Amino acid sequence: MAPAIPAHAANPGERFRSIVDVHTILIRDDGRILLLERGPGRYGAGLLHLPSGHLEPGEPLHLGAARETVEETGVVIDPADLEIAALVHHRQDPSHTRVGAFFACRRWRGEPYNREPDKCTGLVWADPVALPQATIDYPAAGIRAWTAGEGYAAHGW
């Protein structure tokens, strides 16, 4: 007898696909982390998120995280300075899922600034243990997994 198909499997004959995101947790010497305020007309407008973005085709996770961080904040990261912090499997809705690789980074070159003013309205240094209430749930799940020393979080399932 064939095993039962889990109730959450939408199309059992198709391969599961998910968007892959990369997130960078920039950590200052005082322990605070950098969050970006999302601009008008964007997902999570007015809320806080980490420097992040979609992985590009053929791009390794750590290089994608370094690329997204420089694109959004202007700081240059040696990919060797990125440490995997957490992996989050996020379900935004039944047909939209993401796998987020969260990297911690304590060393970079340059001072963070808003390099994408059309997408971001400001930068905030925050306590990772007491995140601002306006932090989007998905990146907050990755930050919480990292601060708790957990390597993985399922969010929204």
PDB file of N, CA and C in Angstrom, residues 118-154:
ATOM      1  N   ASP A 118      14.426  54.084  -3.535  1.00  0.00           N
ATOM      2  CA  ASP A 118      13.133  53.782  -4.151  1.00  0.00           C
ATOM      3  C   ASP A 118      12.475  52.557  -3.521  1.00  0.00           C
ATOM      4  N   LYS A 119      13.258  51.750  -2.774  1.00  0.00           N
ATOM      5  CA  LYS A 119      12.739  50.540  -2.147  1.00  0.00           C
ATOM      6  C   LYS A 119      12.760  50.600  -0.616  1.00  0.00           C
ATOM      7  N   CYS A 120      13.562  51.504  -0.076  1.00  0.00           N
ATOM      8  CA  CYS A 120      13.790  51.547   1.367  1.00  0.00           C
ATOM      9  C   CYS A 120      13.717  52.992   1.844  1.00  0.00           C
ATOM     10  N   THR A 121      13.117  53.205   3.015  1.00  0.00           N
ATOM     11  CA  THR A 121      12.990  54.577   3.526  1.00  0.00           C
ATOM     12  C   THR A 121      13.902  54.871   4.703  1.00  0.00           C
ATOM     13  N   GLY A 122      14.607  53.878   5.216  1.00  0.00           N
ATOM     14  CA  GLY A 122      15.515  54.152   6.319  1.00  0.00           C
ATOM     15  C   GLY A 122      16.188  52.922   6.861  1.00  0.00           C
ATOM     16  N   LEU A 123      17.214  53.144   7.682  1.00  0.00           N
ATOM     17  CA  LEU A 123      17.971  52.080   8.328  1.00  0.00           C
ATOM     18  C   LEU A 123      17.802  52.203   9.839  1.00  0.00           C
ATOM     19  N   VAL A 124      17.724  51.060  10.513  1.00  0.00           N
ATOM     20  CA  VAL A 124      17.545  51.023  11.965  1.00  0.00           C
ATOM     21  C   VAL A 124      18.491  49.981  12.539  1.00  0.00           C
ATOM     22  N   TRP A 125      19.245  50.354  13.573  1.00  0.00           N
ATOM     23  CA  TRP A 125      20.037  49.369  14.322  1.00  0.00           C
ATOM     24  C   TRP A 125      19.185  48.921  15.497  1.00  0.00           C
ATOM     25  N   ALA A 126      18.971  47.620  15.628  1.00  0.00           N
ATOM     26  CA  ALA A 126      18.035  47.097  16.620  1.00  0.00           C
ATOM     27  C   ALA A 126      18.663  45.984  17.455  1.00  0.00           C
ATOM     28  N   ASP A 127      18.107  45.795  18.632  1.00  0.00           N
ATOM     29  CA  ASP A 127      18.494  44.698  19.506  1.00  0.00           C
ATOM     30  C   ASP A 127      17.862  43.424  18.932  1.00  0.00           C
ATOM     31  N   PRO A 128      18.663  42.418  18.571  1.00  0.00           N
ATOM     32  CA  PRO A 128      18.082  41.216  17.967  1.00  0.00           C
ATOM     33  C   PRO A 128      17.225  40.383  18.913  1.00  0.00           C
ATOM     34  N   VAL A 129      17.392  40.563  20.210  1.00  0.00           N
ATOM     35  CA  VAL A 129      16.606  39.805  21.186  1.00  0.00           C
ATOM     36  C   VAL A 129      15.276  40.500  21.463  1.00  0.00           C
ATOM     37  N   ALA A 130      15.236  41.821  21.296  1.00  0.00           N
ATOM     38  CA  ALA A 130      14.006  42.597  21.498  1.00  0.00           C
ATOM     39  C   ALA A 130      13.727  43.360  20.208  1.00  0.00           C
ATOM     40  N   LEU A 131      13.352  42.626  19.173  1.00  0.00           N
ATOM     41  CA  LEU A 131      13.117  43.234  17.859  1.00  0.00           C
ATOM     42  C   LEU A 131      11.991  44.256  17.917  1.00  0.00           C
ATOM     43  N   PRO A 132      12.092  45.307  17.112  1.00  0.00           N
ATOM     44  CA  PRO A 132      10.975  46.255  17.038  1.00  0.00           C
ATOM     45  C   PRO A 132       9.703  45.533  16.598  1.00  0.00           C
ATOM     46  N   GLN A 133       8.585  45.971  17.116  1.00  0.00           N
ATOM     47  CA  GLN A 133       7.298  45.354  16.791  1.00  0.00           C
ATOM     48  C   GLN A 133       7.027  45.407  15.286  1.00  0.00           C
ATOM     49  N   ALA A 134       7.591  46.380  14.609  1.00  0.00           N
ATOM     50  CA  ALA A 134       7.347  46.560  13.177  1.00  0.00           C
ATOM     51  C   ALA A 134       8.211  45.652  12.296  1.00  0.00           C
ATOM     52  N   THR A 135       8.879  44.658  12.869  1.00  0.00           N
ATOM     53  CA  THR A 135       9.691  43.735  12.077  1.00  0.00           C
ATOM     54  C   THR A 135       8.778  42.714  11.397  1.00  0.00           C
ATOM     55  N   ILE A 136       8.963  42.499  10.104  1.00  0.00           N
ATOM     56  CA  ILE A 136       8.181  41.510   9.356  1.00  0.00           C
ATOM     57  C   ILE A 136       8.415  40.121   9.971  1.00  0.00           C
ATOM     58  N   ASP A 137       7.358  39.332  10.096  1.00  0.00           N
ATOM     59  CA  ASP A 137       7.420  38.031  10.764  1.00  0.00           C
ATOM     60  C   ASP A 137       8.456  37.068  10.170  1.00  0.00           C
ATOM     61  N   TYR A 138       8.563  37.027   8.847  1.00  0.00           N
ATOM     62  CA  TYR A 138       9.469  36.074   8.197  1.00  0.00           C
ATOM     63  C   TYR A 138      10.923  36.318   8.602  1.00  0.00           C
ATOM     64  N   PRO A 139      11.479  37.526   8.412  1.00  0.00           N
ATOM     65  CA  PRO A 139      12.860  37.715   8.876  1.00  0.00           C
ATOM     66  C   PRO A 139      12.982  37.612  10.395  1.00  0.00           C
ATOM     67  N   ALA A 140      11.938  38.004  11.123  1.00  0.00           N
ATOM     68  CA  ALA A 140      11.978  37.880  12.585  1.00  0.00           C
ATOM     69  C   ALA A 140      12.140  36.412  12.986  1.00  0.00           C
ATOM     70  N   ALA A 141      11.518  35.496  12.244  1.00  0.00           N
ATOM     71  CA  ALA A 141      11.651  34.063  12.539  1.00  0.00           C
ATOM     72  C   ALA A 141      13.103  33.620  12.366  1.00  0.00           C
ATOM     73  N   GLY A 142      13.766  34.111  11.334  1.00  0.00           N
ATOM     74  CA  GLY A 142      15.176  33.778  11.126  1.00  0.00           C
ATOM     75  C   GLY A 142      16.069  34.368  12.199  1.00  0.00           C
ATOM     76  N   ILE A 143      15.794  35.591  12.597  1.00  0.00           N
ATOM     77  CA  ILE A 143      16.582  36.242  13.652  1.00  0.00           C
ATOM     78  C   ILE A 143      16.378  35.503  14.974  1.00  0.00           C
ATOM     79  N   ARG A 144      15.137  35.140  15.277  1.00  0.00           N
ATOM     80  CA  ARG A 144      14.858  34.408  16.522  1.00  0.00           C
ATOM     81  C   ARG A 144      15.547  33.035  16.523  1.00  0.00           C
ATOM     82  N   ALA A 145      15.528  32.340  15.391  1.00  0.00           N
ATOM     83  CA  ALA A 145      16.204  31.037  15.305  1.00  0.00           C
ATOM     84  C   ALA A 145      17.706  31.216  15.554  1.00  0.00           C
ATOM     85  N   TRP A 146      18.286  32.264  14.987  1.00  0.00           N
ATOM     86  CA  TRP A 146      19.706  32.541  15.170  1.00  0.00           C
ATOM     87  C   TRP A 146      20.023  32.863  16.632  1.00  0.00           C
ATOM     88  N   THR A 147      19.259  33.767  17.243  1.00  0.00           N
ATOM     89  CA  THR A 147      19.557  34.144  18.629  1.00  0.00           C
ATOM     90  C   THR A 147      19.334  32.985  19.597  1.00  0.00           C
ATOM     91  N   ALA A 148      18.446  32.060  19.249  1.00  0.00           N
ATOM     92  CA  ALA A 148      18.173  30.896  20.101  1.00  0.00           C
ATOM     93  C   ALA A 148      19.159  29.751  19.843  1.00  0.00           C
ATOM     94  N   GLY A 149      20.018  29.915  18.827  1.00  0.00           N
ATOM     95  CA  GLY A 149      20.967  28.861  18.497  1.00  0.00           C
ATOM     96  C   GLY A 149      20.342  27.692  17.765  1.00  0.00           C
ATOM     97  N   GLU A 150      19.160  27.910  17.190  1.00  0.00           N
ATOM     98  CA  GLU A 150      18.484  26.869  16.407  1.00  0.00           C
ATOM     99  C   GLU A 150      18.877  27.049  14.951  1.00  0.00           C
ATOM    100  N   GLY A 151      19.126  25.999  14.274  1.00  0.00           N
ATOM    101  CA  GLY A 151      19.564  26.095  12.894  1.00  0.00           C
ATOM    102  C   GLY A 151      18.431  26.181  11.880  1.00  0.00           C
ATOM    103  N   TYR A 152      17.221  25.858  12.324  1.00  0.00           N
ATOM    104  CA  TYR A 152      16.105  25.766  11.375  1.00  0.00           C
ATOM    105  C   TYR A 152      14.816  26.221  12.022  1.00  0.00           C
ATOM    106  N   ALA A 153      13.978  26.886  11.221  1.00  0.00           N
ATOM    107  CA  ALA A 153      12.626  27.267  11.665  1.00  0.00           C
ATOM    108  C   ALA A 153      11.655  27.060  10.519  1.00  0.00           C
ATOM    109  N   ALA A 154      10.517  26.470  10.824  1.00  0.00           N
ATOM    110  CA  ALA A 154       9.401  26.396   9.873  1.00  0.00           C
ATOM    111  C   ALA A 154       8.449  27.513  10.259  1.00  0.00           C
TER     112      ALA A 154
END
